[in-house]
mmCIF file of C-alpha atoms and ligand atoms in Angstrom:
data_model
loop_
_atom_site.group_PDB
_atom_site.id
_atom_site.type_symbol
_atom_site.label_atom_id
_atom_site.label_comp_id
_atom_site.label_asym_id
_atom_site.label_seq_id
_atom_site.Cartn_x
_atom_site.Cartn_y
_atom_site.Cartn_z
ATOM 1 C CA MET A 1 -36.264 -38.361 -10.259
ATOM 2 C CA ALA A 2 -36.362 -37.924 -14.067
ATOM 3 C CA ASN A 3 -34.861 -35.347 -16.485
ATOM 4 C CA ILE A 4 -37.095 -33.864 -19.111
ATOM 5 C CA ILE A 5 -37.108 -31.505 -21.986
ATOM 6 C CA LEU A 6 -40.376 -29.806 -22.882
ATOM 7 C CA LEU A 7 -40.454 -29.156 -26.598
ATOM 8 C CA GLY A 8 -42.871 -26.888 -28.416
ATOM 9 C CA PRO A 9 -43.663 -23.775 -30.215
ATOM 10 C CA PRO A 10 -44.242 -20.620 -28.196
ATOM 11 C CA ALA A 11 -47.249 -20.718 -26.012
ATOM 12 C CA ALA A 12 -47.646 -24.422 -26.540
ATOM 13 C CA GLY A 13 -48.237 -24.634 -22.668
ATOM 14 C CA LYS A 14 -44.554 -25.470 -21.666
ATOM 15 C CA GLY A 15 -44.393 -23.113 -18.792
ATOM 16 C CA THR A 16 -47.826 -23.878 -17.531
ATOM 17 C CA GLN A 17 -46.857 -27.676 -17.589
ATOM 18 C CA ALA A 18 -43.369 -27.059 -16.187
ATOM 19 C CA GLN A 19 -44.807 -25.130 -13.338
ATOM 20 C CA ARG A 20 -47.308 -27.890 -12.352
ATOM 21 C CA LEU A 21 -44.397 -30.581 -12.505
ATOM 22 C CA VAL A 22 -42.590 -28.173 -10.061
ATOM 23 C CA ASP A 23 -45.348 -28.105 -7.612
ATOM 24 C CA SER A 24 -46.307 -31.818 -7.906
ATOM 25 C CA ARG A 25 -43.172 -33.590 -8.124
ATOM 26 C CA GLY A 26 -40.482 -31.048 -6.634
ATOM 27 C CA MET A 27 -38.733 -30.920 -9.988
ATOM 28 C CA VAL A 28 -36.508 -27.942 -11.074
ATOM 29 C CA GLN A 29 -37.570 -25.624 -13.894
ATOM 30 C CA LEU A 30 -34.899 -24.415 -16.130
ATOM 31 C CA SER A 31 -36.426 -21.870 -18.378
ATOM 32 C CA THR A 32 -33.783 -19.872 -20.390
ATOM 33 C CA GLY A 33 -36.643 -17.404 -21.540
ATOM 34 C CA ASP A 34 -37.116 -16.632 -17.604
ATOM 35 C CA MET A 35 -33.610 -16.627 -17.173
ATOM 36 C CA LEU A 36 -32.755 -14.135 -19.915
ATOM 37 C CA ARG A 37 -35.596 -12.074 -18.759
ATOM 38 C CA ALA A 38 -34.354 -11.908 -15.408
ATOM 39 C CA ALA A 39 -31.127 -10.909 -16.780
ATOM 40 C CA LYS A 40 -32.551 -7.973 -18.594
ATOM 41 C CA THR A 41 -34.465 -6.544 -15.763
ATOM 42 C CA SER A 42 -31.324 -7.116 -13.380
ATOM 43 C CA GLY A 43 -29.333 -5.013 -15.546
ATOM 44 C CA THR A 44 -26.532 -7.105 -15.937
ATOM 45 C CA GLU A 45 -24.128 -6.627 -19.186
ATOM 46 C CA MET A 46 -25.562 -10.025 -20.418
ATOM 47 C CA GLY A 47 -29.060 -8.540 -19.980
ATOM 48 C CA ARG A 48 -28.315 -5.403 -21.846
ATOM 49 C CA GLN A 49 -26.868 -7.613 -24.791
ATOM 50 C CA VAL A 50 -29.767 -9.745 -25.141
ATOM 51 C CA ALA A 51 -32.623 -7.195 -24.643
ATOM 52 C CA ALA A 52 -32.799 -6.064 -28.154
ATOM 53 C CA VAL A 53 -32.990 -10.006 -29.211
ATOM 54 C CA LEU A 54 -35.696 -10.803 -26.809
ATOM 55 C CA GLU A 55 -37.808 -7.835 -28.092
ATOM 56 C CA SER A 56 -37.287 -8.880 -31.636
ATOM 57 C CA GLY A 57 -38.231 -12.743 -31.027
ATOM 58 C CA GLY A 58 -35.044 -13.907 -32.518
ATOM 59 C CA LEU A 59 -32.720 -16.057 -30.695
ATOM 60 C CA VAL A 60 -29.871 -15.287 -28.518
ATOM 61 C CA THR A 61 -26.383 -16.957 -29.022
ATOM 62 C CA ASP A 62 -26.188 -20.529 -28.010
ATOM 63 C CA GLU A 63 -23.191 -19.506 -25.994
ATOM 64 C CA ILE A 64 -25.116 -17.526 -23.720
ATOM 65 C CA VAL A 65 -27.982 -19.806 -23.180
ATOM 66 C CA ILE A 66 -25.512 -22.890 -22.909
ATOM 67 C CA GLY A 67 -23.740 -20.866 -20.272
ATOM 68 C CA LEU A 68 -26.976 -20.161 -18.258
ATOM 69 C CA ILE A 69 -27.923 -24.097 -18.227
ATOM 70 C CA ALA A 70 -24.216 -25.119 -17.363
ATOM 71 C CA GLU A 71 -24.533 -22.803 -14.209
ATOM 72 C CA LYS A 72 -27.882 -24.450 -13.274
ATOM 73 C CA LEU A 73 -26.817 -27.853 -13.702
ATOM 74 C CA GLN A 74 -23.946 -27.239 -11.155
ATOM 75 C CA GLN A 75 -26.653 -26.822 -8.365
ATOM 76 C CA GLY A 76 -28.267 -30.105 -8.906
ATOM 77 C CA ALA A 77 -32.144 -31.092 -8.582
ATOM 78 C CA ALA A 78 -33.371 -33.917 -6.431
ATOM 79 C CA GLY A 79 -36.462 -34.166 -8.195
ATOM 80 C CA GLY A 80 -35.023 -33.807 -11.715
ATOM 81 C CA PHE A 81 -34.572 -30.965 -14.207
ATOM 82 C CA ILE A 82 -37.337 -29.805 -16.601
ATOM 83 C CA PHE A 83 -35.548 -28.111 -19.544
ATOM 84 C CA ASP A 84 -38.007 -25.560 -20.951
ATOM 85 C CA GLY A 85 -37.331 -23.536 -23.930
ATOM 86 C CA PHE A 86 -33.859 -25.060 -24.111
ATOM 87 C CA PRO A 87 -32.237 -26.325 -26.251
ATOM 88 C CA ARG A 88 -33.749 -24.436 -29.213
ATOM 89 C CA THR A 89 -30.905 -25.349 -31.887
ATOM 90 C CA LEU A 90 -29.053 -28.592 -32.760
ATOM 91 C CA ARG A 91 -25.976 -27.175 -31.194
ATOM 92 C CA GLN A 92 -27.539 -26.428 -28.001
ATOM 93 C CA ALA A 93 -29.072 -29.950 -28.065
ATOM 94 C CA ASP A 94 -25.465 -31.342 -28.443
ATOM 95 C CA ALA A 95 -24.099 -28.988 -25.868
ATOM 96 C CA LEU A 96 -27.113 -30.329 -23.447
ATOM 97 C CA ALA A 97 -26.033 -34.016 -23.999
ATOM 98 C CA ALA A 98 -22.193 -33.249 -22.960
ATOM 99 C CA LEU A 99 -23.241 -31.333 -19.982
ATOM 100 C CA LEU A 100 -25.650 -34.062 -18.670
ATOM 101 C CA ALA A 101 -22.804 -36.697 -19.379
ATOM 102 C CA ASN A 102 -20.494 -34.485 -17.459
ATOM 103 C CA HIS A 103 -22.897 -34.522 -14.634
ATOM 104 C CA SER A 104 -23.633 -38.309 -15.037
ATOM 105 C CA LEU A 105 -27.087 -37.569 -15.534
ATOM 106 C CA GLN A 106 -29.770 -38.823 -18.145
ATOM 107 C CA LEU A 107 -32.287 -37.441 -20.476
ATOM 108 C CA ASP A 108 -35.351 -39.658 -19.813
ATOM 109 C CA ALA A 109 -37.708 -37.995 -22.072
ATOM 110 C CA VAL A 110 -38.431 -35.253 -24.686
ATOM 111 C CA ILE A 111 -42.042 -34.446 -24.315
ATOM 112 C CA GLU A 112 -43.175 -32.393 -27.582
ATOM 113 C CA LEU A 113 -46.401 -30.601 -26.926
ATOM 114 C CA VAL A 114 -47.998 -30.641 -30.341
ATOM 115 C CA VAL A 115 -50.206 -27.652 -31.084
ATOM 116 C CA ASP A 116 -51.489 -25.754 -34.163
ATOM 117 C CA ASP A 117 -50.231 -22.476 -35.382
ATOM 118 C CA THR A 118 -53.615 -20.854 -35.277
ATOM 119 C CA ALA A 119 -54.265 -21.863 -31.688
ATOM 120 C CA LEU A 120 -50.981 -20.418 -30.765
ATOM 121 C CA VAL A 121 -51.751 -16.851 -32.133
ATOM 122 C CA ALA A 122 -55.176 -16.797 -30.320
ATOM 123 C CA ARG A 123 -53.173 -18.063 -27.182
ATOM 124 C CA VAL A 124 -50.761 -15.428 -27.147
ATOM 125 C CA ALA A 125 -53.446 -12.557 -27.805
ATOM 126 C CA LYS A 126 -55.077 -14.138 -24.926
ATOM 127 C CA ARG A 127 -52.012 -14.399 -22.667
ATOM 128 C CA ALA A 128 -51.675 -10.604 -23.314
ATOM 129 C CA ALA A 129 -55.104 -9.708 -22.499
ATOM 130 C CA ASP A 130 -55.277 -11.658 -19.350
ATOM 131 C CA ALA A 131 -51.956 -10.220 -18.031
ATOM 132 C CA GLN A 132 -53.056 -6.722 -18.940
ATOM 133 C CA ALA A 133 -56.755 -7.279 -17.288
ATOM 134 C CA GLN A 134 -54.908 -8.664 -14.003
ATOM 135 C CA GLY A 135 -52.442 -5.686 -14.047
ATOM 136 C CA LEU A 136 -49.530 -7.915 -14.729
ATOM 137 C CA PRO A 137 -46.615 -6.971 -16.994
ATOM 138 C CA VAL A 138 -47.367 -7.946 -20.547
ATOM 139 C CA ARG A 139 -44.500 -9.633 -22.284
ATOM 140 C CA LYS A 140 -43.210 -7.323 -25.069
ATOM 141 C CA ASP A 141 -42.770 -10.262 -27.500
ATOM 142 C CA ASP A 142 -46.306 -11.225 -27.067
ATOM 143 C CA THR A 143 -47.628 -9.233 -29.991
ATOM 144 C CA PRO A 144 -48.685 -10.843 -33.365
ATOM 145 C CA GLU A 145 -45.590 -9.451 -35.277
ATOM 146 C CA VAL A 146 -43.240 -10.816 -32.670
ATOM 147 C CA LEU A 147 -45.069 -14.117 -32.355
ATOM 148 C CA GLU A 148 -44.652 -14.505 -36.084
ATOM 149 C CA VAL A 149 -40.827 -14.091 -35.847
ATOM 150 C CA ARG A 150 -40.722 -16.586 -32.844
ATOM 151 C CA LEU A 151 -42.838 -19.175 -34.783
ATOM 152 C CA ARG A 152 -40.259 -18.694 -37.910
ATOM 153 C CA GLU A 153 -37.288 -19.299 -35.502
ATOM 154 C CA TYR A 154 -39.035 -22.291 -34.136
ATOM 155 C CA TYR A 155 -39.653 -23.962 -37.181
ATOM 156 C CA LYS A 156 -36.266 -23.072 -38.707
ATOM 157 C CA ASN A 157 -33.987 -23.821 -35.706
ATOM 158 C CA THR A 158 -35.939 -25.784 -33.236
ATOM 159 C CA ALA A 159 -38.458 -28.069 -35.052
ATOM 160 C CA PRO A 160 -35.556 -30.187 -36.335
ATOM 161 C CA LEU A 161 -35.021 -31.303 -32.882
ATOM 162 C CA ILE A 162 -37.902 -33.320 -33.139
ATOM 163 C CA GLY A 163 -36.195 -35.516 -35.647
ATOM 164 C CA TYR A 164 -33.188 -35.496 -33.708
ATOM 165 C CA TYR A 165 -34.662 -36.754 -30.522
ATOM 166 C CA TRP A 166 -36.982 -38.931 -32.618
ATOM 167 C CA ALA A 167 -33.847 -40.751 -33.880
ATOM 168 C CA LYS A 168 -32.510 -41.131 -30.520
ATOM 169 C CA GLN A 169 -35.904 -42.837 -29.618
ATOM 170 C CA GLN A 170 -36.345 -40.322 -26.852
ATOM 171 C CA LEU A 171 -39.348 -38.364 -28.320
ATOM 172 C CA VAL A 172 -42.931 -38.462 -26.872
ATOM 173 C CA GLN A 173 -45.423 -36.382 -28.668
ATOM 174 C CA ILE A 174 -48.401 -35.169 -26.625
ATOM 175 C CA ASP A 175 -51.501 -33.410 -27.988
ATOM 176 C CA GLY A 176 -51.035 -29.793 -26.416
ATOM 177 C CA MET A 177 -54.526 -28.794 -27.842
ATOM 178 C CA ALA A 178 -56.157 -31.028 -24.970
ATOM 179 C CA GLU A 179 -57.501 -29.554 -21.955
ATOM 180 C CA MET A 180 -54.519 -28.365 -19.398
ATOM 181 C CA ASP A 181 -55.351 -31.374 -17.069
ATOM 182 C CA THR A 182 -55.338 -34.191 -19.832
ATOM 183 C CA VAL A 183 -51.916 -32.650 -20.998
ATOM 184 C CA SER A 184 -50.604 -32.736 -17.288
ATOM 185 C CA ALA A 185 -51.802 -36.485 -16.893
ATOM 186 C CA ALA A 186 -50.313 -37.590 -20.287
ATOM 187 C CA ILE A 187 -47.046 -35.982 -19.138
ATOM 188 C CA ALA A 188 -47.333 -37.664 -15.756
ATOM 189 C CA LYS A 189 -47.827 -40.958 -17.552
ATOM 190 C CA VAL A 190 -44.391 -40.582 -19.319
ATOM 191 C CA LEU A 191 -42.656 -39.535 -15.886
ATOM 192 C CA ASP A 192 -44.189 -42.498 -14.204
ATOM 193 C CA LYS A 193 -42.682 -44.741 -16.778
ATOM 194 C CA ALA A 194 -39.282 -43.060 -16.764
HETATM 195 P P1 AMP B 1 -39.454 -18.213 -24.070
HETATM 196 O O1 AMP B 1 -40.029 -17.696 -22.767
HETATM 197 O O2 AMP B 1 -38.972 -19.360 -24.043
HETATM 198 O O3 AMP B 1 -40.621 -17.996 -24.885
HETATM 199 O O4 AMP B 1 -38.479 -17.397 -24.498
HETATM 200 C C1 AMP B 1 -38.333 -16.001 -24.795
HETATM 201 C C2 AMP B 1 -37.115 -15.669 -25.732
HETATM 202 O O5 AMP B 1 -35.932 -15.768 -25.272
HETATM 203 C C3 AMP B 1 -37.037 -16.142 -26.789
HETATM 204 O O6 AMP B 1 -37.841 -15.598 -27.984
HETATM 205 C C4 AMP B 1 -35.563 -16.029 -27.255
HETATM 206 O O7 AMP B 1 -35.412 -14.528 -27.774
HETATM 207 C C5 AMP B 1 -34.797 -15.981 -25.875
HETATM 208 N N1 AMP B 1 -34.604 -17.588 -25.561
HETATM 209 C C6 AMP B 1 -35.081 -18.245 -24.922
HETATM 210 N N2 AMP B 1 -34.524 -19.199 -24.671
HETATM 211 C C7 AMP B 1 -33.473 -19.570 -25.834
HETATM 212 C C8 AMP B 1 -32.688 -20.437 -26.205
HETATM 213 N N3 AMP B 1 -32.581 -21.906 -25.712
HETATM 214 N N4 AMP B 1 -31.876 -19.998 -27.242
HETATM 215 C C9 AMP B 1 -32.008 -18.895 -27.696
HETATM 216 N N5 AMP B 1 -32.661 -17.949 -27.449
HETATM 217 C C10 AMP B 1 -33.771 -18.199 -26.364
#
C-alpha cells in the first residue's frame, strides 16, 4: 500500500493515470476537482459558493479543499490514496502533511507528470471535442480562455510544490508526454519500489 500525490498542470494526465491505479491496484482516488464538481451539481451551499470559481479557472479556498480531503481520509484506503489535484498550494501541502501524520499515514511519493504547455492546450481542446462527440458533458473550464487562467494558477501557486517536495526528497519526475502506457509503467515502477 502506498499513498502518492499526482502533480502536474491541467490535462497532464493525472485523472487518467489515477483511474488506472484505482483499477489495477485498488487505490482510492481523491480528486478535489471531482469533489468540487460533485458539490456544484448536488446543489449544496458549498457547491453554490465554489461554482463561479470553478468556471473562472481560479482556485477555491484552501479551507474548503482541506476540509474535503480531511473528510475522505477518515474513511481510510486499504490500497492507499492517490491525491489528484491536491495539494495545489504550499498551505495545502502543509495541511496534508499534518493530516497524514494524524492518521499515521506516510506519503510515499510525489509523482510529477512533466508536460509542455503547447501540448496541454491541444489536449484540452481534444478533451472537449471528444466529450462533445460522445454526447458527454463538456467541462465548462475546458476552453482556451479558462485554460490560460488555470495554467497561470498552476505556475503561480502549484509549481512551487515541485521544489517543496524535491527538497523533502519525495519528488519523482515522469515524462507526461510519453504514451499513456509508458507513463503508467513508469508510475508502476515507482509504486513497486515504495
Ligand atoms: P481539476 O479537476 O483538478 O482540474 O480541478 C478543477 C477546478 O477545481 C480547478 O480549476 C479549481 O477551481 C478547483 N480545484 C480543484 N482542486 C483544487 C485545490 N486543491 N485547490 C483549489 N482549487 C481546486
